[in-house]
Tab-separated table of C-alpha atoms and ligand atoms in Angstrom:
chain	number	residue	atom	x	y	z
G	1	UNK	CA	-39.801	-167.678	-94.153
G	2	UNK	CA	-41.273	-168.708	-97.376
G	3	UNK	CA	-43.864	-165.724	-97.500
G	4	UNK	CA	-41.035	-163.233	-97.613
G	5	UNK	CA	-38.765	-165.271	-100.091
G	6	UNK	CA	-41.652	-165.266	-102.797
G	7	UNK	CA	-42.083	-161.679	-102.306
G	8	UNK	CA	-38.896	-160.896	-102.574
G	9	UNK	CA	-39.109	-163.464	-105.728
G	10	UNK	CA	-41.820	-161.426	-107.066
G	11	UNK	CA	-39.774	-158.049	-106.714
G	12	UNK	CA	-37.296	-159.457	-108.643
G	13	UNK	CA	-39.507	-160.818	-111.319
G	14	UNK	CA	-41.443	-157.600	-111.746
G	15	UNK	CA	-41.489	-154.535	-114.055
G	16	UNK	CA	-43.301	-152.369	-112.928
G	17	UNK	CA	-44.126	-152.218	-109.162
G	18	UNK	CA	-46.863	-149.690	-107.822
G	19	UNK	CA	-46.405	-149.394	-103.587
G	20	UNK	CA	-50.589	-148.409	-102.239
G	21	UNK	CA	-51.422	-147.345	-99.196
G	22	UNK	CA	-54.508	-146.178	-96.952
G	23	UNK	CA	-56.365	-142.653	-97.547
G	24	UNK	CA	-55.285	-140.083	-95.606
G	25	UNK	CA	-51.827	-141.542	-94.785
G	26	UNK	CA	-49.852	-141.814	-91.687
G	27	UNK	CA	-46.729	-142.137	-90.429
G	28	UNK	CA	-46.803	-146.161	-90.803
G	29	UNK	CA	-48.345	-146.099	-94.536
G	30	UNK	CA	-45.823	-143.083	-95.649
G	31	UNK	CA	-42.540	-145.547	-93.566
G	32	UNK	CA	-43.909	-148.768	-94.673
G	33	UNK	CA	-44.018	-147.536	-98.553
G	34	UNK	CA	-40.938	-145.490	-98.091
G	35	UNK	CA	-39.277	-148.319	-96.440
G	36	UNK	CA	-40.258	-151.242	-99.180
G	37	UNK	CA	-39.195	-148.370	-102.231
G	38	UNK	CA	-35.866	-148.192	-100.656
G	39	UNK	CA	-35.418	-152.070	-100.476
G	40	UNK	CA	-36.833	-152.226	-103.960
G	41	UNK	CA	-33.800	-149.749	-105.088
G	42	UNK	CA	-31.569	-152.054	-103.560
G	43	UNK	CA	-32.291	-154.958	-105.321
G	44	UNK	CA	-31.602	-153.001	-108.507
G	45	UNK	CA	-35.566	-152.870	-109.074
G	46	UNK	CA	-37.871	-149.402	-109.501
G	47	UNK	CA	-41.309	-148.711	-107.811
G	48	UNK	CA	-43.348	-145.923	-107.667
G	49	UNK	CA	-45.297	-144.982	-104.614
G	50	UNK	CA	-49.349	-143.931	-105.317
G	51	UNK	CA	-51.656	-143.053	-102.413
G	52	UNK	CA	-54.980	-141.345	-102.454
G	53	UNK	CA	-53.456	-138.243	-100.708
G	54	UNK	CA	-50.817	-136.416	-99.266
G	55	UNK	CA	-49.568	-136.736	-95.021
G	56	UNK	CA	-49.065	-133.877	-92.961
G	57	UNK	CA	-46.013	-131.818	-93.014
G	58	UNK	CA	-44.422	-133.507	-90.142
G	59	UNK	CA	-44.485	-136.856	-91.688
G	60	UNK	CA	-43.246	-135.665	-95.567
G	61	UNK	CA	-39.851	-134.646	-94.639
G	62	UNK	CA	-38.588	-137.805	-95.338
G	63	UNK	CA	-36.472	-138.532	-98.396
G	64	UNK	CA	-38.682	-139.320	-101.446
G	65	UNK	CA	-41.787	-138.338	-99.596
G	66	UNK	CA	-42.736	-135.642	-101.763
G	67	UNK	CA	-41.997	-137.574	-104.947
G	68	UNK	CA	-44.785	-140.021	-103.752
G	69	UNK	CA	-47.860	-139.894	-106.668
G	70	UNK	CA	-50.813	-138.959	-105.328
G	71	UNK	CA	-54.559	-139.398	-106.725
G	72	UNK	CA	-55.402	-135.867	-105.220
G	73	UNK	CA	-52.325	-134.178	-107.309
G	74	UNK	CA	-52.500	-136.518	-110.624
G	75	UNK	CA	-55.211	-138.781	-111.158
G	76	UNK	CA	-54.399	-139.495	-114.595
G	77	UNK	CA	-50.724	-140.848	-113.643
G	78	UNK	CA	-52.355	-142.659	-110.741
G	79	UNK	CA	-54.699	-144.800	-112.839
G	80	UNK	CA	-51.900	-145.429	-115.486
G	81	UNK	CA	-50.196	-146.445	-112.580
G	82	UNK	CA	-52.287	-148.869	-111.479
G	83	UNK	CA	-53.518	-149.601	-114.741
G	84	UNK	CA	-49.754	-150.484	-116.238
G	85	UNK	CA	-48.735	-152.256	-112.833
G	86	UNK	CA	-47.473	-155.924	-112.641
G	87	UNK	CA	-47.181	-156.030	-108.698
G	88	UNK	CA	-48.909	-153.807	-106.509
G	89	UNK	CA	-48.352	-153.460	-102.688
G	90	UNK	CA	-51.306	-153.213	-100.504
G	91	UNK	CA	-49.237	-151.515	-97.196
G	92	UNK	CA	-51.060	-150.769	-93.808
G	93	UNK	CA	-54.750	-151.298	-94.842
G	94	UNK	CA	-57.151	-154.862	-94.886
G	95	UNK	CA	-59.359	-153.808	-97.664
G	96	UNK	CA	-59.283	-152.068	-100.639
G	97	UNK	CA	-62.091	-149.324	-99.841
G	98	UNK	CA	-59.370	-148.190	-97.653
G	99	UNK	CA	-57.293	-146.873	-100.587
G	100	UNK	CA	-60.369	-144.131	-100.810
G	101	UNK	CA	-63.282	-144.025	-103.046
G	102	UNK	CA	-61.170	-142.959	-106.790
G	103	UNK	CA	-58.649	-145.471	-106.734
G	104	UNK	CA	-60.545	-148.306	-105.377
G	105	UNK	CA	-61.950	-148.985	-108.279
G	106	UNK	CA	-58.537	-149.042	-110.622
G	107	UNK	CA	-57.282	-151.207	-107.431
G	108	UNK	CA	-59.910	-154.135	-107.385
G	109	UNK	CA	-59.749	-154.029	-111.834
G	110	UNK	CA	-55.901	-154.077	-111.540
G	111	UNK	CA	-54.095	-157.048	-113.468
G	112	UNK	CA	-50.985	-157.299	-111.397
G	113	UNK	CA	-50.000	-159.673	-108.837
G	114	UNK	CA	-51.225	-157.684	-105.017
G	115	UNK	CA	-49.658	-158.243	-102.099
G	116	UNK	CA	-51.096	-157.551	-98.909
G	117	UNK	CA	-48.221	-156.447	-96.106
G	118	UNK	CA	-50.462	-155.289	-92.974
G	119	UNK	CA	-51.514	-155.326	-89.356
G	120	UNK	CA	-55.089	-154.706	-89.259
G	121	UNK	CA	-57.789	-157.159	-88.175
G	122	UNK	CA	-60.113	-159.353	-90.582
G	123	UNK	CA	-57.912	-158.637	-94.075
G	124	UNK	CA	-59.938	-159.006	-96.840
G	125	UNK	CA	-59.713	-161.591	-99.532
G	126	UNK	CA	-57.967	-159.633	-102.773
G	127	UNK	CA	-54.567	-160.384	-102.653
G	128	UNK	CA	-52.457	-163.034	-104.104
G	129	UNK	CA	-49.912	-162.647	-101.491
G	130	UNK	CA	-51.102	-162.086	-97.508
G	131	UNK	CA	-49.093	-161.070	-95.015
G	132	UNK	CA	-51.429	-159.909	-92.039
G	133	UNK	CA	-50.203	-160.425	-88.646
G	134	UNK	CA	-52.633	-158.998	-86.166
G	135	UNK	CA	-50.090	-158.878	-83.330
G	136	UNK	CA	-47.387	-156.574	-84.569
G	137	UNK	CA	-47.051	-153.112	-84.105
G	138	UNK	CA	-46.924	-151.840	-87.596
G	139	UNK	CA	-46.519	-152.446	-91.044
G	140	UNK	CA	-43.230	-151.257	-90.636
G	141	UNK	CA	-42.018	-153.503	-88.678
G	142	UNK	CA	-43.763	-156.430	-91.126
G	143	UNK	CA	-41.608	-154.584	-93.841
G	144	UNK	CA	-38.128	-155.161	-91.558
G	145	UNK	CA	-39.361	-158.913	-91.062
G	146	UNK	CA	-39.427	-159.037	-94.948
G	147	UNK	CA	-35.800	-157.723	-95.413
G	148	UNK	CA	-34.442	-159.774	-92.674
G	149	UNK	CA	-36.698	-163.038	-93.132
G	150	UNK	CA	-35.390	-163.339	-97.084
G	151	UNK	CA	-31.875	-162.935	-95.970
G	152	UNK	CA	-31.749	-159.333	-97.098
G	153	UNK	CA	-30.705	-157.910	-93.799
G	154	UNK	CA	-27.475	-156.426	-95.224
G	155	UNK	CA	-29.046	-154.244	-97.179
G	156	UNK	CA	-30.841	-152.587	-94.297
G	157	UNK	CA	-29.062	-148.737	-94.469
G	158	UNK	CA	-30.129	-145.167	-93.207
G	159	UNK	CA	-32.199	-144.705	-96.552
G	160	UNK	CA	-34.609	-147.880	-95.706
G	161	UNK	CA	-33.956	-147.347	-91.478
G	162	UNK	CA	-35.106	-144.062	-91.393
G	163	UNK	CA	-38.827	-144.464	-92.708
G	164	UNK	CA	-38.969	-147.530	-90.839
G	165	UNK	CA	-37.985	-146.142	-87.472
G	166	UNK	CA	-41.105	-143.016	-88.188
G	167	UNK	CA	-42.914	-145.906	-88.736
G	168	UNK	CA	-42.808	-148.157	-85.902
G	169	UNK	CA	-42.429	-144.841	-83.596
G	170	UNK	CA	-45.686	-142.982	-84.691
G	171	UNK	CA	-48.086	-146.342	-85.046
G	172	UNK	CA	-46.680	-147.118	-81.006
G	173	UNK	CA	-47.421	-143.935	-79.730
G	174	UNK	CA	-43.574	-143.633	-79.709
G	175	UNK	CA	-43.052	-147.174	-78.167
G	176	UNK	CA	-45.391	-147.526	-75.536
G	177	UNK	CA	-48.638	-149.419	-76.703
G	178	UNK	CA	-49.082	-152.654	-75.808
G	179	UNK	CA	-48.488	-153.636	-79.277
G	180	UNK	CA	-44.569	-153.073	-78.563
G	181	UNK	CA	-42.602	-156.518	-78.205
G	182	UNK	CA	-39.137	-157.269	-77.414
G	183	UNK	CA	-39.056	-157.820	-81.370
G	184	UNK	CA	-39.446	-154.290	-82.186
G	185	UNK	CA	-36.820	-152.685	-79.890
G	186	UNK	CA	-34.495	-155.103	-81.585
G	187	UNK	CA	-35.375	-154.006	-84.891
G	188	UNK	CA	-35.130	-150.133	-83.670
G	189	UNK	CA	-31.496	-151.259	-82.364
G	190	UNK	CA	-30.856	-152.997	-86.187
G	191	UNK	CA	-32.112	-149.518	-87.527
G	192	UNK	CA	-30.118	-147.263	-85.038
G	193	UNK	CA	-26.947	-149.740	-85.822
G	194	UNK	CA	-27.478	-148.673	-89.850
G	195	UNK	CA	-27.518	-145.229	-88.993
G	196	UNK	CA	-30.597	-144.346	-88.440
G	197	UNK	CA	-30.894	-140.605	-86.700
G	198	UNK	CA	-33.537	-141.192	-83.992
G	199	UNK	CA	-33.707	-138.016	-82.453
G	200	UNK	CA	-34.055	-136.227	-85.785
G	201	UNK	CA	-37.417	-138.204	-86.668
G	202	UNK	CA	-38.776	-137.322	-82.750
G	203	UNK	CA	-37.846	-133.905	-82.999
G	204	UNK	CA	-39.300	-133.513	-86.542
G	205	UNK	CA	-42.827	-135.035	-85.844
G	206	UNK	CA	-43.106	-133.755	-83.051
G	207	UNK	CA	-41.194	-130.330	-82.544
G	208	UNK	CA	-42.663	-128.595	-85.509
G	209	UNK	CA	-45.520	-127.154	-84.017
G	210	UNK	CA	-46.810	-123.408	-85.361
G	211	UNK	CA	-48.390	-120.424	-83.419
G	212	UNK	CA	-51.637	-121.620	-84.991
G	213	UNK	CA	-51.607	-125.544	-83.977
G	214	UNK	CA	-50.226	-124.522	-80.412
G	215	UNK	CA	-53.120	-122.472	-80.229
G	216	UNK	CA	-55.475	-124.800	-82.409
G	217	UNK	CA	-55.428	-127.802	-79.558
G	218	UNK	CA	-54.777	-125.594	-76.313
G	219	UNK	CA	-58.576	-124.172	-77.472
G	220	UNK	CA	-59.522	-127.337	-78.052
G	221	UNK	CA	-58.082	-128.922	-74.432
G	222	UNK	CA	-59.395	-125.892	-72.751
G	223	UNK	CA	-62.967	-125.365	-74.731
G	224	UNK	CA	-64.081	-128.158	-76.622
G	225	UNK	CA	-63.599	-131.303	-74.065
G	226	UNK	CA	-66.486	-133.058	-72.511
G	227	UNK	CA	-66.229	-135.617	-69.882
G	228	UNK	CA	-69.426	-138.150	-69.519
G	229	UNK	CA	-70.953	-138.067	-66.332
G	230	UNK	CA	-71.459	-141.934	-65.735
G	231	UNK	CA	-69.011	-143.708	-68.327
G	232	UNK	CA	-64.918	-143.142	-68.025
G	233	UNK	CA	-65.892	-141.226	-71.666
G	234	UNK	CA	-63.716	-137.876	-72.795
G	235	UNK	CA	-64.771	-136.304	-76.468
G	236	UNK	CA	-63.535	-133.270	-78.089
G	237	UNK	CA	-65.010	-131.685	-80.986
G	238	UNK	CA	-63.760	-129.056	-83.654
G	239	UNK	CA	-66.259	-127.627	-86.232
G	240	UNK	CA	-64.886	-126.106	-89.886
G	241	UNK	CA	-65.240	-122.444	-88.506
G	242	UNK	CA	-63.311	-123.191	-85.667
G	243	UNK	CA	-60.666	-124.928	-87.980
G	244	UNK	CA	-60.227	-122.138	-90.266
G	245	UNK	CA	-60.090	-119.883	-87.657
G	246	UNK	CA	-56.635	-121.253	-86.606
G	247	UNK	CA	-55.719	-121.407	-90.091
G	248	UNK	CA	-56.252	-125.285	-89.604
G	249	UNK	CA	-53.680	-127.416	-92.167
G	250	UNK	CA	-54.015	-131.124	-91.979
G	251	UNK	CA	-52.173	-132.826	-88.662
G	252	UNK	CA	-52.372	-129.909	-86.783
G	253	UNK	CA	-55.279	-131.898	-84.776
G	254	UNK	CA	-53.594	-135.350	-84.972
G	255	UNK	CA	-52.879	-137.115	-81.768
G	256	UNK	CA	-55.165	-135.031	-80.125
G	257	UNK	CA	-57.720	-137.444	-79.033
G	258	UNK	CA	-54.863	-139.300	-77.278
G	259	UNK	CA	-54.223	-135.870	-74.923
G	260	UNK	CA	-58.631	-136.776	-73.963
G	261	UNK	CA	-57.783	-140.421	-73.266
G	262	UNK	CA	-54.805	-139.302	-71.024
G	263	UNK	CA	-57.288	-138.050	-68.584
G	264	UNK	CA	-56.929	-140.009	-65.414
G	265	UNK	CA	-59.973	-142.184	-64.867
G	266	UNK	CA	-60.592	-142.063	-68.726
G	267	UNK	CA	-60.714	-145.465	-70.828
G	268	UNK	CA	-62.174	-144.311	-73.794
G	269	UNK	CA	-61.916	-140.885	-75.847
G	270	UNK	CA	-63.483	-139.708	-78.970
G	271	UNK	CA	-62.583	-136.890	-81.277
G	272	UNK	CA	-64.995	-135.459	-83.982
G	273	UNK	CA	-63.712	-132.973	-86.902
G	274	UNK	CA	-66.095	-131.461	-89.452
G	275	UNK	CA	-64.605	-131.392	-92.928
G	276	UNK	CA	-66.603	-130.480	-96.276
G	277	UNK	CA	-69.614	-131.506	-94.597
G	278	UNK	CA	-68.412	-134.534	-92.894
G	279	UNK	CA	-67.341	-135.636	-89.714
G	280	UNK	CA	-64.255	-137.739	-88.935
G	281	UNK	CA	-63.950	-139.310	-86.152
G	282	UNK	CA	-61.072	-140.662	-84.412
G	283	UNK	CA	-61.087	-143.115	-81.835
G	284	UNK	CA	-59.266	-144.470	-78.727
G	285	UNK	CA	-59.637	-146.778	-75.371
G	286	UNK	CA	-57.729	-148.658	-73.159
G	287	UNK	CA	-57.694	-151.767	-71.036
G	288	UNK	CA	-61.121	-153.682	-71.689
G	289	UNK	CA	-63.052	-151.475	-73.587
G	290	UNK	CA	-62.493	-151.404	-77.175
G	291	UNK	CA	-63.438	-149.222	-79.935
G	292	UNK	CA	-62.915	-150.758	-83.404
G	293	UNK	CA	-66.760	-152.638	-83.456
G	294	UNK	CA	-68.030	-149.769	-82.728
G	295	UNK	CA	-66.334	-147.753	-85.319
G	296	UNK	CA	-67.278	-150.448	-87.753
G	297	UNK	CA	-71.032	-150.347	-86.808
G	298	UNK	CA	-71.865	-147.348	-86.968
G	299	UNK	CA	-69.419	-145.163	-88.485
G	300	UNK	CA	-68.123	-147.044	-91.602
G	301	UNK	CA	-65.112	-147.402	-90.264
G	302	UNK	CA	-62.569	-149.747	-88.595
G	303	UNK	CA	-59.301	-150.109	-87.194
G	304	UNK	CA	-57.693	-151.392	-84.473
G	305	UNK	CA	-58.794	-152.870	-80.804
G	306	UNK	CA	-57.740	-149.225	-78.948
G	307	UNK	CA	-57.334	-147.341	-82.305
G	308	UNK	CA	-60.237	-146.869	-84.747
G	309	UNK	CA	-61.943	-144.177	-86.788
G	310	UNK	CA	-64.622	-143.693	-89.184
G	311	UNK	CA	-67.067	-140.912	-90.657
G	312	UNK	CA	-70.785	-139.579	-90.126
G	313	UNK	CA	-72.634	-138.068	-93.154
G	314	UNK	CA	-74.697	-136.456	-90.293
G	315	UNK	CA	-74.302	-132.979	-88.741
G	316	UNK	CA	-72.143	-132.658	-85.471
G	317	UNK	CA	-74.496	-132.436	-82.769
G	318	UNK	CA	-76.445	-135.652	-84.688
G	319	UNK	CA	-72.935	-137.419	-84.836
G	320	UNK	CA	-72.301	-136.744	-81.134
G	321	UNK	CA	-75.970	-137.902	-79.988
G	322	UNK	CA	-75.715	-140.731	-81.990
G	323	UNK	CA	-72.310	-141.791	-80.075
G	324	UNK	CA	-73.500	-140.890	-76.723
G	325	UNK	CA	-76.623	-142.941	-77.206
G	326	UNK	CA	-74.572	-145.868	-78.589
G	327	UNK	CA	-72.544	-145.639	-74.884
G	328	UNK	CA	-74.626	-148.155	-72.709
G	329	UNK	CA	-74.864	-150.676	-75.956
G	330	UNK	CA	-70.742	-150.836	-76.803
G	331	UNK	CA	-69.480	-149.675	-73.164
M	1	5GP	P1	-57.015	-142.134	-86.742
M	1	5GP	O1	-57.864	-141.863	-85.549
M	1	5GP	O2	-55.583	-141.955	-86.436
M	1	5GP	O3	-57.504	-141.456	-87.979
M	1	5GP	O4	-57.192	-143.686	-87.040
M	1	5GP	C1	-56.837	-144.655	-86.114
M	1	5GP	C2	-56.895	-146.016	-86.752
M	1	5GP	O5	-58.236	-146.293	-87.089
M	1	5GP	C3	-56.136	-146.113	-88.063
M	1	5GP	O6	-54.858	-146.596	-87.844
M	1	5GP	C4	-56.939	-147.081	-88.866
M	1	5GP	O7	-56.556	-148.387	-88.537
M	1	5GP	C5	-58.343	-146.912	-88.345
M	1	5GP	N1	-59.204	-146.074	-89.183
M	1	5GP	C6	-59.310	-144.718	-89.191
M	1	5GP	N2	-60.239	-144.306	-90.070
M	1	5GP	C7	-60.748	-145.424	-90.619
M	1	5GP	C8	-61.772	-145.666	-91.592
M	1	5GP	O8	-62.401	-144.762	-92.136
M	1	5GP	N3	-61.992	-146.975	-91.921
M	1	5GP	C9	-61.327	-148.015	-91.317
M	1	5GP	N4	-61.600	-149.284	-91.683
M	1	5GP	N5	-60.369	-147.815	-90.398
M	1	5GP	C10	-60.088	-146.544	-90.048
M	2	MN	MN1	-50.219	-149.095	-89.294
């Protein structure tokens, strides 16, 4: 593939490569930069990861996670970064708002080559490079296609695997979305093959629960869920009192909006969190109903066809009436 070969051309021509990612970062943007850093190492090259924030606790156990720059820790280095950069890598997000609000900015000014590696709907038109393939899983995998499509695949090892597998495993709901293909359980048997520890990345995002996020989501299941009377509709909502009550620390409510939409009968769930005055929301649906125009509408948001979020500026109860009466229009 020609794509890959330039990019891999352009690694080798750069000096100073700057990996982005999306705000708030998940398991595919912390893999997918992770992934490409270790690939950059071993074509003798350097890079330096820079996202808006840091992930959760079960996601930054991987090696070189916490030596990933963030805006939220060192703004200054993050601007020089971006600022000094002769290649920048756009991973797991279609627009550059995406990166949040303080690096945007330093982003779209930039003077380096971009390249866009991602697997989001209706990219936007900043990059010099564009690699957006709507139909795989996650950028991840796009970043395994890159190694293996510019003849690289030899250097695949535990070091690149690993943050590949966490990847591909937490953007598929742990392989079972649609979006899985024969393709990625072949790349998941390349990355066992190289060593990759499987079970350690399962039982590290996922068995690393504390007292208070046990307790966190079982009051939330038991308390806070609301099923619509006429539409196959779950929501769940968690104000900041209730957070800090349960000594809330970011993750502890992730995935929990897929725990509504698991509800038999139920095609599309909604989960609202209050933050410093704002509510995200997280989205997801299943079969016909989708959720990411919706999020994009209304909620200045976006995402995927059964995966979307966005925000409300709006109190909670205004937030939730404003979804409920947006119910007959999207659903
Ligand atoms: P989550 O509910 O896990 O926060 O987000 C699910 C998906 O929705 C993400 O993978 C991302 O594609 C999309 N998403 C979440 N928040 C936003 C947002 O504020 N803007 C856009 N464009 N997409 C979002
Ligand atoms: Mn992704």
């Amino acid at each position: 593939m020609e794509k890959y070969k330039a990019i891999v051309e352009a690694i080798k021509s750069a000096k100073n490569i700057v990996i982005s990612s999306h705000k708030s970062p998940d398991g595919d943007s912390i893999g997918s930069s992770l992934g490409l850093f270790y690939f950059i190492e071993s074509l003798d090259k350097k890079a330096t990861i820079c996202h808006a924030d840091k992930g959760s606790l079960s996601l930054t156990w991987v090696l070189g996670a916490h030596d990933i720059v963030t805006f939220e820790d060192q703004p200054e280095k993050s601007i020089e970064l971006f600022e000094q950069a002769d290649l920048i890598f756009c991973l797991d997000y279609n627009s550059a708002d995406r990166v949040g609000q303080d690096l945007a900015p330093f982003l779209i000014e930039a003077r380096a080559k971009k390249i866009m590696i991602d697997h989001h709907m209706h990219p936007a038109d900043f990059c010099d490079i564009l690699v957006s393939e709507t139909n795989v899983c996650s950028t991840s995998q796009l970043i395994f296609e890159l190694i293996d499509k510019s003849g690289n695949l030899d250097k695949i090892n535990e070091k690149i695997g690993t943050p590949l597998y966490l990847g591909i495993m937490t953007d598929t709901g742990s392989f079972r979305y649609p979006s899985v293909h024969a393709r990625t359980h072949e790349i998941l048997a390349e990355l066992l093959k190289c060593g990759v520890k499987h079970y350690d990345v399962h039982e590290k995002v996922f068995d690393t629960n504390t007292m208070d996020r046990l307790q966190l989501r079982g009051y939330v299941i038991s308390e806070k869920l609301e099923i619509y009377q006429d539409y196959p509709i779950a929501i769940m909502s968690i104000n900041e009192e209730e957070l800090n009550r349960f000594n809330f620390k970011k993750g502890d409510t992730d995935g929990l909006v897929n725990v509504a939409l698991s509800i038999e009968g139920i095609k599309i769930a909604a989960f609202f969190a209050e933050k410093d005055g704002q509510v995200k929301i997280s989205f997801r649906s299943k079969g016909d109903y989708f959720v990411n125009v919706l999020a994009m509408e209304n909620f200045e948001g976006g995402g995927h066809k059964y995966a979307a979020g966005g925000i409300s500026f709006q109190p909670m109860d205004k937030t939730i009436e404003l979804f409920k009466s947006l119910i007959p229009k999207y659903f």
